[in-house]
Amino acid sequence: MKRALALTLMAATLSTTGVAPFAAPALALPFAMDSETQVRQAFETTMQEYRQALAEGAGPDWQTYFDRFEAFRGRLKGKAWERRLEAVLVDCAARAGSPVEGRGVLDADAPDWLLLAGGRALSMAAPAEAREAYGRLIEGFPKSPLVGEARMALGELLLPEDPSAAARHLTPLAQSGASEPLAERALFLLGTQGPEQERLSRLREHRARYPKAANRFAVARAMAGLDGLSAAERLDLSGTLLEAAEYGPAERLLKGLDSGLATFRRGRAAWRQGDYDRGVALLKKAMRLDPSLRPRALVTLGQLEEKRKRRPQAIAYYRQAAQDKGDAGLDAFVRWSALYRRVDDEQNARVVDSGLIQAFPRSEEATEARWRFLWRAYQAKRYGEAKLWAKRMGDAVLVKVQGPSGLYWLGRLAEREGDRAEARASYQRVLSKNPRSYYAWRARFRLAALDRGEADPGFSVRPVEVSPRAEDLTPLFEAKPQGDYLRQLAAFPAPVRELAYLGQVDPALRHAQRTGASDDLKAWLSLQGGRYSRAIVFSEGTDPYLSYPLGYYPLVKAAAEPQGIDPLLLTSLVKQESLFDPQARSWVGALGLSQLMPGTAEWVGKKVPGPVRKLTDPFWNLKLGAYYLGWVQKRLSDQPVFAVAAYNAGPNAVKKWIDANGQEDVDVWVELIPFPETRHYVKKVFSNYWTYRALYGK
């Protein structure tokens, strides 16, 4: 009895915050349903949970959701509300693996949006009925804004068994103008899975029309396996494959091509595959064939010699390449300096950094070099010299989200001198640049200490009660909805709004793209559909709730708390690791929300109870990531900042840095992290954390 009551109360609490529980308690509705208004309120609350479950794919009990929605049968008044109920019932039934009988989707008077929503649900369990639903929409509603969506869905459904029939639906989309968001996807499918005799022409068209599309690597791989490519095409495709780190296929394409660029690319492919001598020979030949390639080839030769640990030869190549006034010269300076610093040759590193600043004074890399001079002086306790370098850095930033580090440390150095006025002025300037950056938060804490005598919290982590924001979408069906995003969405075609209410936001996003809607509206729509990474990318930065969503928060909280980790810290880490994309994969092979390497995941998985799932499963990935973060934190003085650094660089490296630099002033310790990637990572995670606390903490 107590357990049932607790589950019901939990569902009610989560419902009012728009957060989905892991398994929805049967028929746990948080409102008495005595009036039509209360029925609508209860339905919307359950819909919020359902939309969240759809978005996060967290393995909810779909049958229980079906039962909860079934409780509304006969209570919702109005045909439109009854149809919305039918749409979610058929979806829940299909996801639960229960028999699906159309449930009104294929009725003679079914509207276009119900045919599309129902077709998508039916495609999971009854493909023939799904094809019928899409066909009815295309034929019965030729002017509907959803016809393109139906053509795409039907084409994808038909491709495996009948490519020619699929092409009849995908071709009109592929031939649409540049304003049609589905055109690129249709052309990609035709080129990779359509009728074989048409594939090469479709792929060529895709490369011409969409050279920067996300599918460009897959297109290049597909073309590389086809006959009939010209020499120019082979050379062009090799560049794309090298960019995708597919060196073997790239080299096979280049076979028989003897131009300078082809030879240069063959040399790159050879050294990347470990054939160093052949790589050197080809790169030197490329320089002879085409002298314009000399700077790039010299940098590549330097990289090659570094790889086989021949530092003098690498330095010689970098020194020659640094004479170039373009990108290759800048790259040479950066690699040359880094090589000296890796072997603790600070004297020569300073010389190279001075040359970099002189040759490329306005570059981000020059700002990094000035930062290194600042910290060389600071570590040597030459604080006056450090202050000069801080002034030279000025408003420049190392990484945009961090804010101006020179201004912040100008303030810290002024504090050291006792000049509170200068310190305060520097901190205020930092805050005016980017109020949610790392250095802005640090400046805010220092100002509070100066002005109000408050203790600087530093990098301490103090859990707070989190209040997620929920969005009631029922005003979409009212005359004058309140709220900027709802008002904008209310102007969209009615079928598009209906699908957005059902949690299917892609049609609305594509309509927004066609009509030139604001990026913030696209971000808001992405957020409603749980496309957290897209929300962050679209966000213009004016609405922080779009840039800092609480992605997968119920799962994050459940994973973090047993490990003694603040859920907001894990949220901040996941945002930095994957932008809340459960399918994220790094170039080194890290997977999922927490970006775990398979080997690490296998080791952690043996220590975490529960059935092993795929690393892309949000629940399992977060559980493993939280365990690993907690494990390193316990081994590093229980300090979250050290744990975050260790999550990126490993606990052994962090122990060495603690021994070398102490831990009395953690602000300084972070700046002295020798790995730039880890240093920036720690700053980004903590700027995320401080922002999340401010936005969502009660």
XYZ file of C-alpha atoms in Angstrom:
698
model
C 0.000 0.000 0.000
C 2.779 2.421 0.956
C 4.703 1.572 -2.229
C 1.638 2.170 -4.416
C 1.006 5.501 -2.707
C 4.658 6.504 -3.083
C 4.631 5.661 -6.792
C 1.459 7.632 -7.326
C 2.901 10.655 -5.520
C 6.134 10.363 -7.499
C 4.221 10.329 -10.760
C 2.232 13.369 -9.693
C 5.375 15.257 -8.721
C 7.217 14.376 -11.899
C 4.184 15.180 -13.994
C 3.916 18.711 -12.679
C 7.564 19.344 -13.592
C 7.330 17.798 -17.029
C 9.736 14.964 -16.178
C 9.022 11.389 -17.134
C 9.444 8.635 -14.519
C 11.267 5.499 -15.586
C 8.108 3.380 -15.533
C 4.816 5.219 -15.346
C 2.631 3.874 -12.521
C -0.624 2.489 -13.861
C -3.448 5.020 -14.033
C -1.615 7.432 -11.714
C -3.314 10.655 -12.806
C -2.491 13.720 -10.730
C -5.843 15.482 -11.092
C -9.399 14.654 -10.149
C -11.296 14.528 -13.441
C -14.645 16.020 -12.564
C -14.866 18.589 -15.360
C -13.840 18.832 -18.997
C -11.134 21.346 -18.047
C -9.706 18.951 -15.486
C -9.781 16.098 -17.989
C -7.813 18.261 -20.427
C -5.337 19.195 -17.695
C -4.839 15.548 -16.764
C -4.432 14.561 -20.413
C -1.844 17.309 -21.005
C 0.110 16.250 -17.905
C 0.209 12.666 -19.144
C 1.158 13.956 -22.610
C 4.106 15.841 -21.119
C 5.398 12.575 -19.673
C 4.725 10.756 -22.930
C 6.540 13.402 -25.009
C 9.505 13.205 -22.631
C 9.525 9.409 -22.878
C 9.449 9.614 -26.677
C 12.258 12.123 -26.682
C 14.578 10.295 -24.338
C 13.985 6.687 -25.318
C 14.662 5.713 -21.740
C 12.928 2.364 -21.891
C 9.599 3.261 -20.270
C 6.813 0.751 -19.791
C 4.807 1.551 -22.913
C 2.001 -0.805 -21.958
C 1.504 1.154 -18.756
C 1.396 4.364 -20.754
C -1.180 2.710 -23.005
C -3.305 1.873 -19.955
C -3.032 5.413 -18.638
C -4.154 6.903 -21.928
C -6.906 4.294 -22.245
C -8.377 5.737 -19.015
C -9.235 8.884 -20.985
C -11.422 7.027 -23.492
C -14.887 8.536 -23.446
C -13.797 11.436 -21.247
C -12.268 13.702 -23.915
C -14.866 15.843 -25.647
C -14.444 16.864 -29.276
C -13.352 14.904 -32.326
C -9.872 16.457 -32.422
C -9.105 15.420 -28.836
C -10.415 11.914 -29.478
C -8.109 11.657 -32.501
C -5.112 12.835 -30.500
C -5.898 10.077 -28.039
C -6.101 7.522 -30.865
C -2.718 8.656 -32.175
C -0.937 8.127 -28.850
C -2.771 4.850 -28.168
C -1.639 3.299 -31.437
C 1.897 4.566 -30.842
C 2.059 3.129 -27.303
C 0.583 -0.174 -28.471
C 3.156 -0.486 -31.254
C 6.038 0.343 -28.910
C 4.751 -2.135 -26.325
C 4.615 -4.874 -28.948
C 0.864 -5.253 -28.526
C -1.471 -6.045 -31.431
C -2.166 -2.888 -33.442
C -5.503 -2.642 -35.185
C -5.305 0.822 -36.707
C -7.430 2.262 -33.871
C -9.043 4.923 -36.029
C -5.932 5.757 -38.046
C -7.401 4.256 -41.216
C -10.950 5.560 -40.749
C -12.420 7.180 -43.827
C -12.421 10.639 -42.208
C -8.944 10.455 -40.648
C -7.116 13.809 -41.075
C -3.692 14.109 -42.651
C -1.796 14.500 -39.374
C -3.383 11.360 -37.915
C -2.487 9.399 -41.062
C 1.147 10.463 -40.714
C 1.386 9.926 -36.955
C -0.467 6.630 -37.185
C 1.584 5.510 -40.173
C 4.773 5.990 -38.207
C 3.395 3.925 -35.341
C 2.031 1.227 -37.640
C 5.361 0.940 -39.460
C 6.779 -0.664 -36.302
C 4.231 -3.493 -36.212
C 2.080 -3.423 -39.344
C 4.052 -2.131 -42.368
C 1.255 -2.871 -44.841
C -1.181 -0.701 -42.874
C 1.506 1.994 -42.577
C 1.913 2.053 -46.356
C -1.838 2.394 -46.690
C -1.892 5.332 -44.264
C 0.883 7.162 -46.121
C -0.740 6.442 -49.489
C -4.064 7.855 -48.297
C -2.364 11.025 -47.139
C -0.529 11.521 -50.446
C -3.614 10.861 -52.588
C -6.308 12.323 -50.355
C -4.508 15.473 -49.207
C -2.344 16.543 -52.187
C -1.961 20.110 -50.855
C -1.203 19.121 -47.272
C 2.057 20.406 -45.771
C 2.661 16.792 -44.726
C 2.774 15.255 -48.213
C 6.578 15.493 -48.322
C 6.808 13.855 -44.907
C 4.573 11.007 -46.112
C 6.590 10.556 -49.310
C 9.814 10.339 -47.315
C 8.339 7.872 -44.803
C 6.810 5.713 -47.535
C 9.995 5.811 -49.598
C 12.094 4.648 -46.644
C 9.596 1.894 -45.910
C 9.695 0.629 -49.520
C 13.455 0.882 -50.151
C 14.535 -2.537 -48.799
C 12.039 -4.523 -50.888
C 11.231 -2.331 -53.900
C 13.780 0.423 -54.674
C 11.965 1.424 -57.875
C 8.682 1.996 -56.047
C 10.543 3.926 -53.345
C 12.194 6.081 -56.008
C 8.776 7.197 -57.273
C 8.183 8.875 -53.917
C 11.719 10.028 -53.154
C 12.501 11.516 -56.572
C 10.001 14.418 -56.305
C 11.583 15.318 -52.974
C 15.119 15.050 -54.354
C 14.176 17.365 -57.212
C 12.746 20.017 -54.890
C 14.487 23.344 -54.532
C 17.119 24.281 -51.994
C 14.434 25.389 -49.520
C 13.127 21.819 -49.106
C 14.897 20.274 -46.090
C 13.950 16.725 -47.139
C 15.656 17.007 -50.521
C 19.153 16.179 -49.278
C 17.997 13.082 -47.405
C 15.967 11.869 -50.387
C 18.902 12.283 -52.749
C 21.201 10.478 -50.314
C 18.823 7.520 -50.044
C 18.439 7.313 -53.812
C 22.217 7.360 -54.234
C 22.926 4.689 -51.628
C 19.843 2.431 -51.704
C 17.863 3.376 -54.806
C 17.834 1.618 -58.183
C 21.395 0.498 -58.886
C 21.589 1.925 -62.395
C 20.846 5.412 -61.048
C 23.052 5.437 -57.959
C 26.208 6.986 -59.394
C 24.333 9.886 -60.986
C 22.436 10.497 -57.738
C 25.639 10.464 -55.708
C 27.310 12.868 -58.117
C 24.339 15.186 -57.793
C 24.513 14.966 -54.005
C 28.198 15.956 -53.943
C 27.498 18.879 -56.236
C 24.462 20.180 -54.335
C 25.422 19.343 -50.737
C 29.231 19.397 -50.419
C 29.122 20.108 -46.659
C 26.192 17.869 -45.668
C 26.513 15.473 -42.746
C 26.127 12.566 -45.199
C 29.109 13.632 -47.321
C 31.416 10.952 -45.886
C 28.866 8.198 -46.505
C 28.377 9.513 -50.035
C 32.136 9.447 -50.639
C 32.373 5.878 -49.329
C 29.512 4.803 -51.578
C 31.024 6.451 -54.660
C 34.457 4.987 -53.946
C 32.986 1.508 -54.363
C 31.483 2.187 -57.801
C 32.997 1.888 -61.266
C 33.060 4.660 -63.823
C 34.724 7.408 -61.790
C 36.855 9.970 -63.590
C 40.377 10.830 -62.442
C 39.144 14.205 -61.156
C 36.404 12.485 -59.145
C 38.845 10.014 -57.638
C 41.141 12.831 -56.575
C 38.244 14.811 -55.112
C 36.814 11.821 -53.230
C 40.235 10.946 -51.800
C 40.298 14.285 -49.995
C 36.950 13.586 -48.342
C 38.013 10.082 -47.314
C 41.273 11.370 -45.840
C 39.226 13.883 -43.856
C 37.186 10.930 -42.551
C 40.428 9.094 -41.624
C 39.713 6.339 -44.169
C 43.258 6.102 -45.463
C 43.137 2.719 -47.191
C 40.122 3.532 -49.407
C 41.612 6.959 -50.152
C 44.893 5.440 -51.292
C 43.110 2.917 -53.501
C 41.295 5.766 -55.249
C 44.603 7.539 -55.872
C 46.268 4.547 -57.515
C 47.578 5.551 -60.938
C 47.206 9.309 -60.321
C 50.567 11.112 -60.502
C 49.774 14.807 -59.999
C 51.407 16.708 -57.171
C 48.203 16.788 -55.083
C 47.515 13.084 -55.671
C 51.077 12.232 -54.654
C 50.788 14.427 -51.553
C 47.593 12.652 -50.512
C 49.152 9.243 -51.149
C 52.005 10.278 -48.888
C 49.599 11.301 -46.134
C 47.709 8.026 -46.459
C 50.947 6.032 -46.356
C 52.258 7.581 -43.126
C 48.865 7.388 -41.441
C 48.931 3.654 -42.142
C 52.418 3.359 -40.628
C 54.415 3.122 -43.876
C 56.787 5.943 -42.930
C 59.544 5.531 -45.509
C 57.094 5.416 -48.405
C 55.263 8.380 -46.900
C 58.474 10.443 -46.798
C 59.341 9.533 -50.370
C 55.893 10.462 -51.674
C 55.716 13.747 -49.766
C 59.127 14.818 -51.065
C 58.088 13.854 -54.586
C 54.892 15.926 -54.204
C 56.981 19.002 -53.366
C 59.002 18.524 -56.541
C 55.927 18.026 -58.704
C 54.060 21.023 -57.251
C 56.129 23.594 -55.299
C 52.927 25.233 -53.972
C 52.416 22.130 -51.820
C 55.775 22.559 -50.118
C 54.550 24.226 -46.859
C 51.799 21.648 -46.304
C 54.128 18.780 -47.158
C 56.782 20.059 -44.734
C 54.272 20.195 -41.883
C 53.127 16.664 -42.715
C 56.740 15.471 -42.789
C 57.209 17.025 -39.357
C 54.168 15.163 -38.049
C 55.457 11.940 -39.585
C 58.875 12.301 -37.966
C 57.278 13.116 -34.611
C 55.243 9.933 -34.933
C 58.362 7.850 -35.293
C 60.034 9.824 -32.473
C 62.714 11.535 -34.598
C 62.464 14.964 -32.985
C 65.466 16.706 -34.636
C 64.127 15.861 -38.086
C 60.619 17.005 -37.104
C 61.974 20.314 -35.784
C 63.907 20.878 -39.006
C 60.761 20.410 -41.077
C 58.683 22.685 -38.822
C 61.376 25.376 -38.964
C 61.230 25.374 -42.759
C 57.428 25.323 -42.893
C 57.173 28.222 -40.404
C 58.549 30.554 -43.087
C 55.198 30.274 -44.884
C 52.870 33.243 -44.309
C 49.677 31.195 -44.565
C 47.873 28.500 -42.589
C 50.700 25.982 -43.004
C 53.156 28.391 -41.398
C 50.866 28.977 -38.437
C 50.325 25.229 -38.055
C 54.089 24.695 -38.114
C 54.665 27.216 -35.311
C 51.986 25.591 -33.159
C 53.351 22.066 -33.604
C 56.952 23.227 -33.183
C 56.195 24.931 -29.873
C 54.151 21.963 -28.629
C 57.003 19.572 -29.455
C 59.447 21.569 -27.297
C 56.960 21.790 -24.432
C 56.345 18.038 -24.488
C 60.029 17.465 -23.785
C 60.136 20.295 -21.182
C 62.402 22.459 -23.318
C 60.878 25.758 -22.169
C 63.771 27.889 -23.405
C 63.287 26.884 -27.037
C 59.497 26.879 -26.626
C 59.658 30.565 -25.611
C 61.692 31.380 -28.716
C 59.163 29.655 -30.965
C 56.209 31.290 -29.176
C 57.818 34.706 -29.695
C 58.144 33.965 -33.389
C 54.518 32.858 -33.554
C 53.302 36.099 -31.921
C 55.421 38.175 -34.272
C 54.397 36.326 -37.442
C 50.680 35.845 -36.653
C 49.834 38.490 -34.004
C 46.042 38.430 -34.477
C 45.563 34.666 -34.441
C 43.955 32.644 -31.657
C 47.198 30.699 -31.504
C 49.059 33.931 -30.674
C 46.622 34.505 -27.800
C 47.466 31.008 -26.541
C 51.174 31.838 -26.787
C 50.693 35.060 -24.785
C 48.792 33.024 -22.198
C 51.804 30.687 -21.900
C 54.106 33.662 -21.325
C 51.739 34.915 -18.606
C 51.894 31.594 -16.771
C 55.614 31.160 -17.157
C 55.995 34.509 -15.411
C 53.357 33.707 -12.780
C 54.947 30.392 -11.867
C 58.315 32.137 -11.515
C 56.602 34.718 -9.227
C 57.407 37.508 -11.689
C 53.986 39.000 -11.116
C 54.733 42.348 -12.764
C 55.709 40.589 -15.986
C 52.632 38.365 -15.736
C 50.481 41.480 -15.435
C 52.019 42.918 -18.610
C 51.140 39.745 -20.508
C 47.612 39.842 -19.088
C 47.247 43.394 -20.419
C 48.530 42.293 -23.827
C 45.893 39.556 -23.929
C 43.173 42.068 -23.055
C 39.745 41.055 -24.341
C 41.049 38.148 -26.425
C 39.740 34.693 -25.532
C 41.380 31.294 -25.590
C 38.110 29.532 -26.303
C 34.963 31.558 -26.858
C 32.870 30.017 -24.090
C 35.635 30.677 -21.534
C 35.676 34.460 -21.782
C 38.696 36.781 -21.669
C 41.280 35.131 -19.430
C 43.703 38.055 -19.648
C 41.191 40.460 -18.109
C 40.303 38.008 -15.343
C 43.914 37.418 -14.336
C 44.593 41.129 -14.578
C 41.972 41.412 -11.839
C 43.525 38.616 -9.778
C 46.977 40.203 -10.071
C 45.535 43.599 -9.099
C 43.996 41.949 -6.031
C 47.408 40.551 -5.152
C 48.791 44.109 -5.289
C 45.935 45.377 -3.113
C 44.452 47.505 -5.910
C 40.771 46.704 -5.351
C 39.567 49.392 -7.773
C 41.571 47.991 -10.693
C 40.547 44.446 -9.789
C 36.884 45.427 -9.658
C 37.105 47.246 -13.015
C 38.740 44.209 -14.657
C 36.114 41.828 -13.316
C 33.306 44.094 -14.486
C 34.772 44.123 -17.991
C 34.908 40.309 -17.986
C 31.219 40.147 -17.011
C 30.256 42.515 -19.827
C 31.709 40.171 -22.466
C 29.914 36.887 -21.873
C 27.982 36.531 -18.615
C 27.869 32.719 -18.739
C 31.500 32.070 -19.611
C 33.972 30.420 -17.255
C 35.863 33.625 -16.515
C 32.637 35.586 -16.087
C 31.567 33.199 -13.339
C 34.974 33.385 -11.684
C 34.832 37.205 -11.942
C 31.335 37.178 -10.420
C 32.591 35.189 -7.436
C 35.577 37.518 -6.957
C 33.334 40.598 -7.125
C 31.065 39.103 -4.456
C 34.128 38.583 -2.285
C 35.353 42.154 -2.843
C 32.010 43.942 -2.543
C 30.108 41.844 -0.023
C 32.768 39.860 1.741
C 31.306 36.564 0.518
C 33.564 33.541 0.444
C 34.634 32.551 -3.065
C 33.038 29.092 -3.569
C 35.832 28.169 -5.938
C 35.152 24.751 -7.422
C 33.101 23.356 -4.583
C 29.975 21.468 -5.594
C 26.881 22.037 -3.505
C 23.774 20.124 -4.643
C 20.585 22.156 -4.917
C 16.976 21.245 -5.476
C 16.448 21.339 -9.213
C 13.251 22.594 -10.799
C 12.975 21.515 -14.463
C 10.845 23.694 -16.707
C 7.727 22.159 -18.242
C 5.891 23.416 -21.319
C 2.113 23.173 -21.592
C 1.304 22.822 -25.299
C -2.489 22.887 -25.063
C -2.535 26.662 -25.771
C -1.606 25.730 -29.350
C -5.297 25.000 -29.827
C -6.524 28.216 -28.229
C -7.248 31.499 -29.988
C -4.375 33.521 -28.480
C -1.656 31.394 -26.878
C 0.698 33.124 -24.464
C 4.467 32.978 -24.797
C 6.658 33.988 -27.719
C 7.449 30.466 -28.976
C 3.870 29.235 -28.669
C 2.617 32.299 -30.556
C 5.104 31.653 -33.359
C 4.190 27.976 -33.540
C 0.470 28.844 -33.511
C 0.978 30.486 -36.918
C 2.175 27.180 -38.428
C -0.251 25.012 -40.432
C -2.690 23.117 -38.204
C -1.421 19.607 -39.134
C 2.141 20.608 -38.212
C 0.959 21.915 -34.842
C -0.930 18.691 -34.156
C 2.192 16.618 -34.696
C 4.269 18.936 -32.500
C 1.729 18.414 -29.729
C 2.141 14.658 -30.159
C 5.892 14.993 -29.701
C 6.722 14.647 -33.415
C 8.561 17.926 -33.957
C 10.491 17.180 -37.154
C 7.720 18.392 -39.512
C 7.528 21.643 -37.538
C 11.302 22.025 -37.651
C 11.318 21.537 -41.392
C 8.469 24.026 -41.810
C 10.474 26.495 -39.720
C 13.434 25.965 -42.035
C 11.334 26.491 -45.157
C 9.799 29.695 -43.854
C 12.943 31.234 -42.385
C 11.782 31.113 -38.766
C 14.182 32.240 -36.050
C 16.888 29.891 -34.845
C 15.555 30.238 -31.302
C 12.174 28.886 -32.417
C 13.960 25.946 -34.043
C 15.870 25.434 -30.793
C 12.637 25.538 -28.766
C 10.980 23.027 -31.092
C 14.034 20.773 -30.841
C 13.780 20.961 -27.081
C 10.113 19.903 -27.156
C 11.114 16.823 -29.114
C 14.110 16.006 -26.924
C 16.604 16.933 -29.659
C 18.864 18.512 -27.070
C 21.984 18.728 -29.215
C 20.047 20.437 -32.003
C 18.508 22.858 -29.501
C 21.975 23.858 -28.316
C 23.298 24.247 -31.858
C 20.282 26.261 -33.043
C 20.146 28.488 -29.965
C 21.138 32.079 -30.577
C 22.279 32.476 -26.968
C 19.577 34.959 -25.976
C 17.506 32.350 -24.131
C 19.772 30.392 -21.785
C 17.183 27.648 -21.251
C 17.652 26.670 -24.905
C 21.440 26.625 -24.647
C 21.422 24.770 -21.313
C 18.701 22.106 -21.437
C 18.312 19.520 -18.680
C 18.726 16.611 -21.046
C 17.824 13.175 -19.669
C 17.668 14.658 -16.173
C 15.617 11.875 -14.500
C 18.191 9.346 -15.704
C 21.100 11.628 -14.812
C 19.749 12.069 -11.283
C 19.152 8.335 -10.804
C 22.678 7.558 -12.029
C 24.518 10.311 -10.135
C 23.099 10.225 -6.631
C 24.115 6.638 -5.693
C 27.702 7.560 -6.616
C 27.751 10.722 -4.497
C 27.835 12.913 -7.601
C 25.811 16.112 -7.899
C 23.344 15.478 -10.769
C 23.979 18.980 -12.139
C 27.713 18.269 -12.310
C 27.030 15.104 -14.305
C 24.611 17.087 -16.493
C 27.340 19.668 -17.093
C 29.850 16.968 -18.002
C 27.441 15.233 -20.381
C 26.649 18.533 -22.103
C 30.347 19.015 -22.744
C 30.962 15.407 -23.772
C 28.088 14.800 -26.175
C 25.624 17.741 -26.196
C 23.129 15.145 -24.898
C 23.316 13.108 -28.114
C 23.029 9.406 -27.134
C 24.418 8.374 -30.534
C 27.509 10.584 -30.272
C 30.770 8.955 -31.290
C 34.161 10.642 -30.992
C 36.992 10.237 -33.475
C 38.772 7.930 -30.998
C 35.706 5.722 -30.543
C 34.116 7.045 -27.321
C 30.367 6.446 -27.323
C 27.123 7.794 -25.963
C 26.033 10.536 -23.619
C 29.019 10.135 -21.277
C 31.454 9.409 -24.138
C 32.926 6.241 -22.683
C 35.576 4.206 -24.444
C 34.421 0.596 -24.922
C 37.288 -0.711 -22.782
C 36.458 1.619 -19.907
C 32.770 0.754 -20.235
C 33.531 -2.959 -20.084
C 35.602 -2.487 -16.903
C 32.987 -0.279 -15.222
C 30.162 -2.555 -16.390
C 31.523 -5.365 -14.241
C 31.164 -3.177 -11.164
C 27.683 -1.814 -11.874
C 24.637 -3.991 -11.192
C 22.032 -4.547 -13.854
C 21.798 -6.151 -17.278
C 24.413 -4.906 -19.737
C 22.970 -2.770 -22.529
C 24.359 -1.016 -25.569
C 26.641 1.917 -24.830
C 24.265 4.144 -26.775
C 21.445 3.295 -24.360
C 20.989 6.498 -22.286
C 20.195 4.740 -19.012
C 23.166 2.357 -19.177
C 25.646 4.915 -20.500
C 24.812 7.435 -17.778
C 24.995 4.747 -15.118
C 28.514 3.801 -16.222
C 29.621 7.412 -16.641
C 28.388 8.352 -13.158
C 30.156 5.352 -11.615
C 33.457 6.243 -13.297
C 33.215 9.919 -12.290
C 32.463 8.900 -8.704
C 35.310 6.372 -8.738
C 37.949 8.905 -9.794
C 36.562 11.521 -7.389
C 36.987 9.176 -4.413
C 40.611 8.608 -5.416
C 41.428 12.291 -5.813
C 40.752 13.838 -2.397
C 37.017 13.763 -3.133
C 37.485 16.990 -5.104
C 35.062 17.367 -8.035
C 37.437 19.580 -10.032
C 40.126 16.880 -9.941
C 37.525 14.257 -10.849
C 36.386 16.246 -13.888
C 40.000 16.643 -15.018
C 40.589 12.912 -14.505
C 37.467 12.030 -16.499
C 39.198 13.624 -19.485
C 42.881 12.878 -18.870
C 42.892 9.907 -16.488
C 43.529 9.786 -12.711
C 47.265 9.080 -12.980
C 47.903 12.273 -14.940
C 45.874 14.328 -12.453
C 47.827 12.880 -9.501
C 51.053 14.035 -11.177
C 49.649 17.542 -11.672
C 48.548 17.729 -8.034
C 52.022 16.665 -6.897
C 53.665 19.181 -9.237
C 51.414 22.210 -8.672
C 49.794 21.623 -5.290
C 46.143 22.277 -4.593
C 46.117 25.342 -2.380
C 44.792 27.678 -5.089
C 42.618 25.564 -7.372
C 42.039 28.582 -9.640
C 45.773 28.519 -10.397
C 45.843 24.705 -10.524
C 43.291 24.693 -13.360
C 45.371 27.171 -15.362
C 48.465 25.018 -14.933
C 46.916 21.825 -16.352
C 49.529 21.013 -19.004
C 47.123 19.393 -21.478
C 45.257 22.223 -23.300
C 42.363 19.899 -24.093
C 41.888 18.980 -20.418
C 42.371 22.569 -19.248
C 39.641 23.831 -21.589
C 37.459 20.841 -20.735
C 37.509 21.566 -16.990
C 36.665 25.216 -17.598
C 33.763 24.367 -19.889
C 32.298 21.776 -17.530
C 32.387 24.175 -14.582
C 31.003 27.110 -16.560
C 28.160 24.730 -17.496
C 27.733 23.775 -13.845
C 27.563 27.305 -12.503
C 25.082 28.245 -15.246
C 22.862 25.228 -14.547
C 22.788 26.075 -10.839
C 21.705 29.622 -11.612
C 19.020 28.564 -14.101
C 17.440 25.582 -12.385
C 18.445 25.640 -8.728
C 15.754 26.706 -6.285
